[in-house]
mmCIF file of C-alpha atoms and ligand atoms in Angstrom:
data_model
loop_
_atom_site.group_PDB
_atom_site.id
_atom_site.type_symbol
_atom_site.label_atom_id
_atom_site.label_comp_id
_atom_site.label_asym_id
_atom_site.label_seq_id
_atom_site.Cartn_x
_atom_site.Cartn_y
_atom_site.Cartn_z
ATOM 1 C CA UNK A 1 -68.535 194.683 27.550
ATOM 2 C CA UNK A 2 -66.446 191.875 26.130
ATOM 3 C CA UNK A 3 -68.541 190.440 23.358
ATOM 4 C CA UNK A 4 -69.403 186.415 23.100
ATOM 5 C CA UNK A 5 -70.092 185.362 19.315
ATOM 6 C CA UNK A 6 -71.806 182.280 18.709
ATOM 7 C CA UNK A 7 -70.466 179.724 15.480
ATOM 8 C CA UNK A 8 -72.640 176.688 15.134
ATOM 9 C CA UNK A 9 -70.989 173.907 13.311
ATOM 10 C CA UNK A 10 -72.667 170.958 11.547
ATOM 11 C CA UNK A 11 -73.201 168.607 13.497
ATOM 12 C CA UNK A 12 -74.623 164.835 11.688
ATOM 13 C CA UNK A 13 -77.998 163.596 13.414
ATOM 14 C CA UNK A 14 -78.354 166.475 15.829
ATOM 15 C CA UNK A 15 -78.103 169.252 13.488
ATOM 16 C CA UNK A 16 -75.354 171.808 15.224
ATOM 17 C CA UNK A 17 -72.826 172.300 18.066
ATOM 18 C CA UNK A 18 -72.817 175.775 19.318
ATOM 19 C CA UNK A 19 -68.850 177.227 19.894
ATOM 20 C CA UNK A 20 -68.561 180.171 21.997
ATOM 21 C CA UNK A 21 -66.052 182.868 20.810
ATOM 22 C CA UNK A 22 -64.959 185.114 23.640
ATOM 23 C CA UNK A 23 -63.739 188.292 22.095
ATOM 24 C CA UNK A 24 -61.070 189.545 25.235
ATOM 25 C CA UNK A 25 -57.673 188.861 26.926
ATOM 26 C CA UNK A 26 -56.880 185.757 26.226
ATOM 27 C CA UNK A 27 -59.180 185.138 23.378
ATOM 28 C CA UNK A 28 -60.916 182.439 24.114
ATOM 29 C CA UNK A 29 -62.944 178.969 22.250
ATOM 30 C CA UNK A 30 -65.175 177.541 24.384
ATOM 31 C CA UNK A 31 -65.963 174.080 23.069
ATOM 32 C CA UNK A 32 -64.830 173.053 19.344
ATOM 33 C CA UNK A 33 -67.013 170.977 17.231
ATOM 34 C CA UNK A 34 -66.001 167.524 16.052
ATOM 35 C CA UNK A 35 -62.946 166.878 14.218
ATOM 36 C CA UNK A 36 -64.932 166.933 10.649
ATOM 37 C CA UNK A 37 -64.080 169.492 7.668
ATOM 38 C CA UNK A 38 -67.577 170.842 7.721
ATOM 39 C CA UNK A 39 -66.750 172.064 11.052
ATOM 40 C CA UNK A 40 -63.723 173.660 10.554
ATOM 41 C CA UNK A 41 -65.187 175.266 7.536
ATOM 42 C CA UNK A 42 -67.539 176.461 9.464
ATOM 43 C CA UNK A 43 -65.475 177.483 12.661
ATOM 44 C CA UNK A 44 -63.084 179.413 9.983
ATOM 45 C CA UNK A 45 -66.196 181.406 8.768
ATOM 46 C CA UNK A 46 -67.289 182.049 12.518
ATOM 47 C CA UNK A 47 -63.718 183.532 13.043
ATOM 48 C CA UNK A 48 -63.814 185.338 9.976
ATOM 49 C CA UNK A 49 -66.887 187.303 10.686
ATOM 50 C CA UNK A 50 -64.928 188.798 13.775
ATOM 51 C CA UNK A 51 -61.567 189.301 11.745
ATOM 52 C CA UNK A 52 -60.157 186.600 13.334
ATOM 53 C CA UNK A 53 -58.763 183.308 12.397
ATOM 54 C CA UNK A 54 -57.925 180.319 13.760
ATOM 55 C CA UNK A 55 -54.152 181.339 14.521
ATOM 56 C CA UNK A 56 -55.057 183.908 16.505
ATOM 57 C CA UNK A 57 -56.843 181.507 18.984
ATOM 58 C CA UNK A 58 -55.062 181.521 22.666
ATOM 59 C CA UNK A 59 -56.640 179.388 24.650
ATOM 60 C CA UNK A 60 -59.544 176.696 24.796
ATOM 61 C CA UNK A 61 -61.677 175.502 26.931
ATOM 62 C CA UNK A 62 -64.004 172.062 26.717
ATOM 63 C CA UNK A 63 -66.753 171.719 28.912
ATOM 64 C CA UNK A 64 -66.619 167.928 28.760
ATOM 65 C CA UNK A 65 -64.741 165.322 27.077
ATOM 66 C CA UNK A 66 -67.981 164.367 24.130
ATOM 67 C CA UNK A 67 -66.485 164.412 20.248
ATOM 68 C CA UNK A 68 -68.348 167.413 19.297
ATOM 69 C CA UNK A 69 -66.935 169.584 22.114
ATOM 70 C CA UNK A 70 -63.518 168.490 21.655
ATOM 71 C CA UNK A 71 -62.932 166.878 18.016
ATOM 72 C CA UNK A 72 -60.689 170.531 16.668
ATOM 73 C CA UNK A 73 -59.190 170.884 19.715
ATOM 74 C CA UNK A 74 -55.924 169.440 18.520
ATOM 75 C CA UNK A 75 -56.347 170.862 14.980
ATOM 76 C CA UNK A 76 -56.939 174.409 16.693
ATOM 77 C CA UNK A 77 -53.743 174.009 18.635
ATOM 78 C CA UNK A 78 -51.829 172.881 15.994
ATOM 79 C CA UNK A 79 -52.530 176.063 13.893
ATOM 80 C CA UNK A 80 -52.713 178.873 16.909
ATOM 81 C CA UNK A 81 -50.124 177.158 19.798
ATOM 82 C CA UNK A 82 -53.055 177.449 22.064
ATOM 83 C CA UNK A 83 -53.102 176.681 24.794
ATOM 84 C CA UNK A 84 -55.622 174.467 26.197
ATOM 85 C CA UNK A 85 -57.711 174.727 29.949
ATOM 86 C CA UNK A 86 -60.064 171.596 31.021
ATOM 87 C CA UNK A 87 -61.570 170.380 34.094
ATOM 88 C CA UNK A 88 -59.232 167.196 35.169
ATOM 89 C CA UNK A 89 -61.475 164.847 34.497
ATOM 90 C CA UNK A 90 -61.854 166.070 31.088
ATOM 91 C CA UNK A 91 -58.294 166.404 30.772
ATOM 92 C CA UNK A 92 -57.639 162.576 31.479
ATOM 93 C CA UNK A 93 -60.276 161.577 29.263
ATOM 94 C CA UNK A 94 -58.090 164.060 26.559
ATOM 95 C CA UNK A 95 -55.126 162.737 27.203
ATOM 96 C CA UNK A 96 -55.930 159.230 26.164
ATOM 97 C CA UNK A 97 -59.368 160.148 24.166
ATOM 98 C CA UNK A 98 -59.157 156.631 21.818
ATOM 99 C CA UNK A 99 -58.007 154.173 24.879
ATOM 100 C CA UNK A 100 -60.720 155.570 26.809
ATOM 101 C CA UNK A 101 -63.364 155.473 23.627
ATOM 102 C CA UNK A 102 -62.300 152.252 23.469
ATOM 103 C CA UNK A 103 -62.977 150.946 27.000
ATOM 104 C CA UNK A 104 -66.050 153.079 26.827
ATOM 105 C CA UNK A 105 -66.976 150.847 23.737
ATOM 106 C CA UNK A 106 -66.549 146.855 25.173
ATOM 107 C CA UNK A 107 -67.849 148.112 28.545
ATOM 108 C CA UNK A 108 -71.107 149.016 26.816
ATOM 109 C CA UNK A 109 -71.151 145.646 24.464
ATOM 110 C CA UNK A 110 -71.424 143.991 27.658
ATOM 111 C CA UNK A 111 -73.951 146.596 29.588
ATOM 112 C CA UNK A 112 -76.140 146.243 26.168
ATOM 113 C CA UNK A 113 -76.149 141.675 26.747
ATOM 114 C CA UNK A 114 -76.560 142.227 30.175
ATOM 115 C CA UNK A 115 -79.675 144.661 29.342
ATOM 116 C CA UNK A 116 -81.149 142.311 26.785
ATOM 117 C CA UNK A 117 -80.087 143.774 23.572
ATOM 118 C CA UNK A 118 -79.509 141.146 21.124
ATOM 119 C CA UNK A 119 -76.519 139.973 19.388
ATOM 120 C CA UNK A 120 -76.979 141.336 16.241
ATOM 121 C CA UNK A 121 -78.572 144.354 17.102
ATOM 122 C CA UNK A 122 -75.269 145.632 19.099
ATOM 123 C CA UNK A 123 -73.096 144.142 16.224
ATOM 124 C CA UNK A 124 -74.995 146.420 13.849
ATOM 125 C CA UNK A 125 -74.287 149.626 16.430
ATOM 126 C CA UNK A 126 -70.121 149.242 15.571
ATOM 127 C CA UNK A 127 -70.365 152.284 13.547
ATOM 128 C CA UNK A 128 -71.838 154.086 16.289
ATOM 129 C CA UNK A 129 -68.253 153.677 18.303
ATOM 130 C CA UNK A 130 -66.189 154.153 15.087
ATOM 131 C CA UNK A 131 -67.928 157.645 14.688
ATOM 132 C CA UNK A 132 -66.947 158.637 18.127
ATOM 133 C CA UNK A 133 -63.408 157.593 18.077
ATOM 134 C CA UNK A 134 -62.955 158.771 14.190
ATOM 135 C CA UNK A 135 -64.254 162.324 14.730
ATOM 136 C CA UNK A 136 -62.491 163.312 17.960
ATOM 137 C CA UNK A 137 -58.913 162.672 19.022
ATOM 138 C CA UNK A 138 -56.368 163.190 21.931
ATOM 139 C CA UNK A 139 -55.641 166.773 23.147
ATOM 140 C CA UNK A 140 -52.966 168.042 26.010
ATOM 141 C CA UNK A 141 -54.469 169.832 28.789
ATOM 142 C CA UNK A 142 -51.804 173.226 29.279
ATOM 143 C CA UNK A 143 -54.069 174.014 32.849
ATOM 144 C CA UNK A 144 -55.343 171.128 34.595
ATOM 145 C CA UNK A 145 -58.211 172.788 36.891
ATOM 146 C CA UNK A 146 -59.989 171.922 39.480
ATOM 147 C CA UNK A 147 -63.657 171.944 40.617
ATOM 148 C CA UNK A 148 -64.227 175.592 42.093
ATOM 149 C CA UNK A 149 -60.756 176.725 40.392
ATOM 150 C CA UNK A 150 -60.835 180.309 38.743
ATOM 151 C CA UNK A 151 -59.547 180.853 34.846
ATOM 152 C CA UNK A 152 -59.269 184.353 33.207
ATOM 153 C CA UNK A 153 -60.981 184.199 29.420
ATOM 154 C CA UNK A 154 -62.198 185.681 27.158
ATOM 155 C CA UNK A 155 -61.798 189.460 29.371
ATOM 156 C CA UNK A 156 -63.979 187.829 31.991
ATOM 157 C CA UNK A 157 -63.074 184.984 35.204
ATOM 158 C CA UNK A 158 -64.807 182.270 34.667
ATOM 159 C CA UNK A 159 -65.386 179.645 37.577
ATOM 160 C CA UNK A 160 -65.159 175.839 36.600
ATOM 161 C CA UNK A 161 -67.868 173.957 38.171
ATOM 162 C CA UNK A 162 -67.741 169.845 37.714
ATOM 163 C CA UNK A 163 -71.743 168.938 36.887
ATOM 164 C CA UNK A 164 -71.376 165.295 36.302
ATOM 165 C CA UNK A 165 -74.133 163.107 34.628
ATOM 166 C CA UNK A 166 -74.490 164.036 31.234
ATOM 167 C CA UNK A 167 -70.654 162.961 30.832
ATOM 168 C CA UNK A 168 -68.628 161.770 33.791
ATOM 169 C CA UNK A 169 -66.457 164.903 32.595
ATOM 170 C CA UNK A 170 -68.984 167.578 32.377
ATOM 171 C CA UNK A 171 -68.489 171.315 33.723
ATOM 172 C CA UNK A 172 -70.200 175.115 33.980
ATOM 173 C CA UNK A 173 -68.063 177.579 33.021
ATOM 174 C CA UNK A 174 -69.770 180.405 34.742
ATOM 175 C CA UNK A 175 -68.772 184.219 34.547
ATOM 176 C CA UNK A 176 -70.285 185.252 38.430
ATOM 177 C CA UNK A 177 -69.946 188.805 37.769
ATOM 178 C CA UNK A 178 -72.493 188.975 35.218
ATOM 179 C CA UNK A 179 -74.262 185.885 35.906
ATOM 180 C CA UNK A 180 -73.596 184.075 32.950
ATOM 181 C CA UNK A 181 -72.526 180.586 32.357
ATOM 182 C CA UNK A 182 -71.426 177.758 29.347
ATOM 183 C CA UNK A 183 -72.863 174.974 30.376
ATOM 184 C CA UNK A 184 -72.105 172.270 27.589
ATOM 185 C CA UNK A 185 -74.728 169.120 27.484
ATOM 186 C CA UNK A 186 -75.743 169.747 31.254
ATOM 187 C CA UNK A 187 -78.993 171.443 30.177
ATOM 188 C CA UNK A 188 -80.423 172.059 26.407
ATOM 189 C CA UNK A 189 -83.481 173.876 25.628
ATOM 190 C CA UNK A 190 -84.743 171.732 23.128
ATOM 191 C CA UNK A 191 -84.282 168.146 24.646
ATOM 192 C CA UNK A 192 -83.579 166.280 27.901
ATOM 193 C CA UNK A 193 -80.154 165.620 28.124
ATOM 194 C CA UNK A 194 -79.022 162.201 28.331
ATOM 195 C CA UNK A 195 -77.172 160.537 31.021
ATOM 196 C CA UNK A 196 -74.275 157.991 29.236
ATOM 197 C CA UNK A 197 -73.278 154.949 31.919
ATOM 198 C CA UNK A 198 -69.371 154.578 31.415
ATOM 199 C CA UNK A 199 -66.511 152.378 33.165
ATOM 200 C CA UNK A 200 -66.045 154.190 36.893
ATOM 201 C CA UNK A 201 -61.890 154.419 37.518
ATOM 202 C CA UNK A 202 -62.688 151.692 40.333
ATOM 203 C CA UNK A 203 -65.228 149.385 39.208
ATOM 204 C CA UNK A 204 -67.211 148.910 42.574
ATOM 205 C CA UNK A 205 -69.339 145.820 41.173
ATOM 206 C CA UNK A 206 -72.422 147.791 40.670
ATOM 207 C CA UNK A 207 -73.894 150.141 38.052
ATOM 208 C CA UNK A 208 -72.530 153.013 37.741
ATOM 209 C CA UNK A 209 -75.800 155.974 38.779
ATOM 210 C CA UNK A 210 -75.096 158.538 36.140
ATOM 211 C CA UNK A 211 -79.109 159.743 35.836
ATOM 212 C CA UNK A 212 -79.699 159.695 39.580
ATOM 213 C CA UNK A 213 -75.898 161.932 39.808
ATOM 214 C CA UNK A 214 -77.297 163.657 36.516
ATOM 215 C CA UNK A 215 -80.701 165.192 38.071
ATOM 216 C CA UNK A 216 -78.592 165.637 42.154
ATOM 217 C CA UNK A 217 -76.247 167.988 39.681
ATOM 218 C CA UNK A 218 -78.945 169.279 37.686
ATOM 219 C CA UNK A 219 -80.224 170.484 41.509
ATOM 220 C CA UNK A 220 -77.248 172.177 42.037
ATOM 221 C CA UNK A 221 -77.320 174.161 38.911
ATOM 222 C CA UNK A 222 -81.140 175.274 40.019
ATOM 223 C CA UNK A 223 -80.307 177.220 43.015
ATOM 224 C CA UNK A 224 -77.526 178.744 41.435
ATOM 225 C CA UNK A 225 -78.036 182.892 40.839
ATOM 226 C CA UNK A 226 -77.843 183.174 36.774
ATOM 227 C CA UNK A 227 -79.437 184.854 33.957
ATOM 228 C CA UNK A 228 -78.370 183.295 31.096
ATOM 229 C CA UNK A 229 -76.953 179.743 30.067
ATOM 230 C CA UNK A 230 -75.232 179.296 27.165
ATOM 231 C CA UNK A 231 -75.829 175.290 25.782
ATOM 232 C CA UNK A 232 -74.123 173.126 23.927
ATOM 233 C CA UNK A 233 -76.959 172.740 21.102
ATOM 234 C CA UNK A 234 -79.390 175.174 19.948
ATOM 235 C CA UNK A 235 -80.775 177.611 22.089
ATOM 236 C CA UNK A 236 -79.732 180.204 25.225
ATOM 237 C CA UNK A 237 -81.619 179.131 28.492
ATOM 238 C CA UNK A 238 -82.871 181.958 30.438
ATOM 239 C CA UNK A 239 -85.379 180.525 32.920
ATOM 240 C CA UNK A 240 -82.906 177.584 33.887
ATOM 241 C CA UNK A 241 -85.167 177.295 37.309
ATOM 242 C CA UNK A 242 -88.384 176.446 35.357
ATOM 243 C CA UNK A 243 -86.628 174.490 32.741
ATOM 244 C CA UNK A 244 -85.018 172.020 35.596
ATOM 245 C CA UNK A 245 -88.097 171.997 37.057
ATOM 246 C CA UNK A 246 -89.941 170.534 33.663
ATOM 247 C CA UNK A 247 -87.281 168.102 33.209
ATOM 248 C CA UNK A 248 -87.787 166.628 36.816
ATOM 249 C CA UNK A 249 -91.423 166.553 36.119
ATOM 250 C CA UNK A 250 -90.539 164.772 32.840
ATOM 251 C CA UNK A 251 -88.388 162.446 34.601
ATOM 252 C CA UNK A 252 -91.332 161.337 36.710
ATOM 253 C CA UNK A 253 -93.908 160.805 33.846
ATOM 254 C CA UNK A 254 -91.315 158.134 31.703
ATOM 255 C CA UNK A 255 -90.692 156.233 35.499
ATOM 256 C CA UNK A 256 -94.434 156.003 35.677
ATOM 257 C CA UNK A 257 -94.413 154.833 32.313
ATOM 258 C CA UNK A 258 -92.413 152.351 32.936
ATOM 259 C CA UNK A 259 -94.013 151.162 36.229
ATOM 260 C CA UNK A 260 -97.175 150.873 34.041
ATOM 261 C CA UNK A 261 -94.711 148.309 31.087
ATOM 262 C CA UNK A 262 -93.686 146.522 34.712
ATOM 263 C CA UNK A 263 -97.436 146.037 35.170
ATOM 264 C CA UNK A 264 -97.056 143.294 32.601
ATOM 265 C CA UNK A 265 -94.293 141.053 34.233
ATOM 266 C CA UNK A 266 -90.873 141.077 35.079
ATOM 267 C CA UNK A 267 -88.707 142.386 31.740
ATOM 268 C CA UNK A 268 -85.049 143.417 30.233
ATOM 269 C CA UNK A 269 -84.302 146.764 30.068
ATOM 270 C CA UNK A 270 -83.912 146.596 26.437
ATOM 271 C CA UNK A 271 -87.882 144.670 26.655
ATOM 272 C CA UNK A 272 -89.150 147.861 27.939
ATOM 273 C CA UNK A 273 -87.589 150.130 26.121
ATOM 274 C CA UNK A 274 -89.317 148.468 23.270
ATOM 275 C CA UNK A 275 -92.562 149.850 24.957
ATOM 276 C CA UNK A 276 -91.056 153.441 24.980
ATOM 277 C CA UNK A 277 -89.916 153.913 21.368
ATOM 278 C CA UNK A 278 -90.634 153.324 18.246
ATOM 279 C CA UNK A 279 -88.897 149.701 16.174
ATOM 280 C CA UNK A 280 -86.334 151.800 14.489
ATOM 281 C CA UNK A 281 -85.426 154.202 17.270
ATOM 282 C CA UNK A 282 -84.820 151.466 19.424
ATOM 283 C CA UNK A 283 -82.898 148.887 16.875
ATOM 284 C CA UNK A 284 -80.801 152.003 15.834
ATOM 285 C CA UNK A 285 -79.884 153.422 18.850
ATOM 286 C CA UNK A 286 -79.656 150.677 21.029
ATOM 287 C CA UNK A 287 -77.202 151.963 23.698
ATOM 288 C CA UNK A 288 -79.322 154.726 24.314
ATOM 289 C CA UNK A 289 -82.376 154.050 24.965
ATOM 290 C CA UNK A 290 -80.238 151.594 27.256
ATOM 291 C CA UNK A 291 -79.035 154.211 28.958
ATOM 292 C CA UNK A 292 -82.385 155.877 28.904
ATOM 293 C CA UNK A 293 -84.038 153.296 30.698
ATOM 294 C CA UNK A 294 -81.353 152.256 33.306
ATOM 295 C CA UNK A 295 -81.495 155.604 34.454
ATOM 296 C CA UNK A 296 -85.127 155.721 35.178
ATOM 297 C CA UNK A 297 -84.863 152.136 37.142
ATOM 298 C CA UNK A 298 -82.329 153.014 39.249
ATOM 299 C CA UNK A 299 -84.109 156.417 40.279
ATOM 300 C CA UNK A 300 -87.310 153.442 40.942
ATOM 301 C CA UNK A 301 -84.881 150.965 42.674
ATOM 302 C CA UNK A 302 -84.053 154.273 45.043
ATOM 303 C CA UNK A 303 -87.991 154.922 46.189
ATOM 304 C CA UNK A 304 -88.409 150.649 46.520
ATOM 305 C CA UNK A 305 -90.757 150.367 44.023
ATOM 306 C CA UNK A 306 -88.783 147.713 41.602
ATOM 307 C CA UNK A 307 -86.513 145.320 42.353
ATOM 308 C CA UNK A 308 -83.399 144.067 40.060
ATOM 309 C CA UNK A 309 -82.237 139.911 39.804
ATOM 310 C CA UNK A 310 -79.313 139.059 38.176
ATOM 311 C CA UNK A 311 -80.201 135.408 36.335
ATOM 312 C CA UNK A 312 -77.567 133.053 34.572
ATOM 313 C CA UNK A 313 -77.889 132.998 30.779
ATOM 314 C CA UNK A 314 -74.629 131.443 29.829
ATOM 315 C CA UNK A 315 -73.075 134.947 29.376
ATOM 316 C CA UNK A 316 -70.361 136.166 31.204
ATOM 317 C CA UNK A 317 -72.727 138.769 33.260
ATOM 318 C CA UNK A 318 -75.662 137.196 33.029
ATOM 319 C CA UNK A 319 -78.825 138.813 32.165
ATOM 320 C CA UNK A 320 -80.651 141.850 34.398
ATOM 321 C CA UNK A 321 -84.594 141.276 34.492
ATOM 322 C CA UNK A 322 -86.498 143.953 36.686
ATOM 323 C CA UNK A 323 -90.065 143.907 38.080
ATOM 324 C CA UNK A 324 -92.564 145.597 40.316
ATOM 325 C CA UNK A 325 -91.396 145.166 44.078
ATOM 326 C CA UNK A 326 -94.974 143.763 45.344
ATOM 327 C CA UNK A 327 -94.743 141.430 42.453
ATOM 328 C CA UNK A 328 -91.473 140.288 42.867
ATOM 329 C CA UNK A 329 -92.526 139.980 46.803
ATOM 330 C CA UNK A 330 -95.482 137.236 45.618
ATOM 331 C CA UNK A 331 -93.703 134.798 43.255
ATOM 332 C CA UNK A 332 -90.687 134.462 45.788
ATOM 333 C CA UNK A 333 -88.064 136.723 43.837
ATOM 334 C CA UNK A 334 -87.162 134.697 40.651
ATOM 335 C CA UNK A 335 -88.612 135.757 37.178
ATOM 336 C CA UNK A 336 -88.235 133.101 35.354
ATOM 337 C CA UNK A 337 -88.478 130.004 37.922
ATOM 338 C CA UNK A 338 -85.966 127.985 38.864
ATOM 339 C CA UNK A 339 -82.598 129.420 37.274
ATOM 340 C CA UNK A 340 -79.933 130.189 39.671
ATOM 341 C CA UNK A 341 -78.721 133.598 40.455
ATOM 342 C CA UNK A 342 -75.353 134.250 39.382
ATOM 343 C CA UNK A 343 -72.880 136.277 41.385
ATOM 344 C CA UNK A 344 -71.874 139.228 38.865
ATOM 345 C CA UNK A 345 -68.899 141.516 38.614
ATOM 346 C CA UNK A 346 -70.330 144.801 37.203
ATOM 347 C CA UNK A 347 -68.801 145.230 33.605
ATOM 348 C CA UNK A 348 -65.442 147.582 34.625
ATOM 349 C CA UNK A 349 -63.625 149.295 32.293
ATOM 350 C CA UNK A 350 -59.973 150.866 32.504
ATOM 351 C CA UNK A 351 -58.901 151.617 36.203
ATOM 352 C CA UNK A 352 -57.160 154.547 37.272
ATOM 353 C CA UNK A 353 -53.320 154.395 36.490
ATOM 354 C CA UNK A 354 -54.086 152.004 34.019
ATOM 355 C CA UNK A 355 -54.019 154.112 30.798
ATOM 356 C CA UNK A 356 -51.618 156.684 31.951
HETATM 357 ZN ZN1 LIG B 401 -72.238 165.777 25.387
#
């Protein structure tokens, strides 16, 4: 049987990155690490374990477009003339990796005001966006594939499968035959994934639904037939079935957690994640818990139970302020008494043609 080694490279705040070495015809990287010397170092030493280096790399394969999947990819190609396979979303996001960091950046300076994160908390986050676009970079997709398209790697066919929540760009890269699959960010063993809310290609004027897309994908994944998942971080997930089945259950203990903050009066989503985390977590990592917390409303907004009024604040998008349905019902709809509504264009980002 073709053999998969696993190389784990350093990876700051989260620990590691697992990158898959397929030892077969063509031999295969799936996912890279970020663009950091540590990594390399520690991709080289992978390599070198199986009497292999870098050069002798043909092909590799992302499953979505996040710094630590993609950051070597150029570096790799450079050395080897690899050549490089991504889903197409993941190959757009490639092709212009800082313009899209970038737009990914101001769109979520404005989602944070809108949200209720102060001024100087987000100013304090820069370095946050300067790590992402510092420790990735562009790569060239060789084979742009499709969702359901088949690739030959690594001595096996593996079956591209677009999963989109974590990352707009995210994809299974699953071997059928033998029930395996690579399945990135979508699902971790250790921790609930998160769900990042990005410019859409065509801003539609509302928020884009990553977590509610996130756990319809997450669905999918559970009623497919496989044995063994290989992640992005830490572990192998063998019971993906019961794992997806905690994480929904997870899912519905924070939305009744935050139902209970709502309890209290109508607040930001940046107010209740206050309520969720700790003082540090939440002034350090203010996008997301942002993100964290969106997600959950909107899954709330879905079932009726909270309802979402965009109030004039002097900003360009005003501010969002959520509360309990039945109390919004009682006081008429208006939080805060009196201040006018605003009409808001949803924060877009880059549009489709824009960047290319
Ligand atoms: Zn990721």
């Amino acid at each position: 049987m073709e053999r998969i080694a696993q190389i784990q490279a350093p990876l700051p705040h989260i620990g590691s990155v697992n990158i898959w070495l397929l030892c077969g015809e063509p031999l295969t990287l799936i996912d890279t690490g970020p663009r950091s010397d540590e990594a390399l170092t520690a991709l080289e030493a992978g390599l070198r374990k199986e009497d292999l280096r870098v050069e002798d790399i043909e092909l590799v394969i992302p499953t979505h477009h996040h710094l630590d999947h993609t950051g070597l990819i150029a570096t790799i190609v450079a050395r080897s003339g690899a050549r490089v396979a991504a889903l197409d979303r993941a190959a757009e996001y490639g092709a212009h990796y800082v313009e899209r960091s970038d737009a990914d950046r101001s769109f979520s300076r404005e989602l944070m005001r809108h949200h209720g994160v102060p001024e100087s908390v987000i100013d304090a986050n820069e370095g946050f966006w300067d790590y992402i676009r510092d420790t990735s970079e562009a790569y060239r997709t060789d084979v742009v594939l499709a969702d359901g398209d088949v690739i030959a790697a690594g001595g096996r066919d593996l079956r591209i499968v677009a999963r989109p929540g974590h990352s707009t760009t995210d994809a299974l890269l699953v071997d059928e035959r033998r029930g395996t699959a690579f399945v990135g960010d979508h699902l971790l063993a250790g921790i609930s994934s998160n769900a990042e809310i990005v410019p859409v290609a065509e801003p539609t004027g509302s928020r884009p639904q990553a977590r509610t897309q996130y756990l319809a994908s997450l669905e999918r994944t559970a009623s497919m037939p496989l044995g063994l998942l290989l992640t992005g971080h830490g572990d192998a997930v063998a019971d993906h079935r019961g794992l997806v089945r905690r994480r929904f259950a997870e899912h519905r203990r924070r939305c009744q957690r935050i139902l209970a903050v709502l309890e209290e009066g109508p607040a930001h989503a940046y107010g209740i994640a206050k309520h969720l985390w700790s003082a540090r977590t939440v002034a350090e990592q203010p996008l997301l818990v942002v993100w964290e917390v969106l997600g959950h409303l909107d899954l709330l907004l879905d079932e009726g139970a909270v309802s979402e009024q965009i109030l004039a604040d002097g900003s360009r998008y005003g501010k969002a302020w959520f509360w309990l349905r039945e109390q919004a019902a009682r006081s008429g709809g208006d939080p805060n008494g009196g201040v006018q509504e605003t009409s808001i264009l949803y924060p877009g980002g880059h549009r489709r043609g824009e960047l290319e």
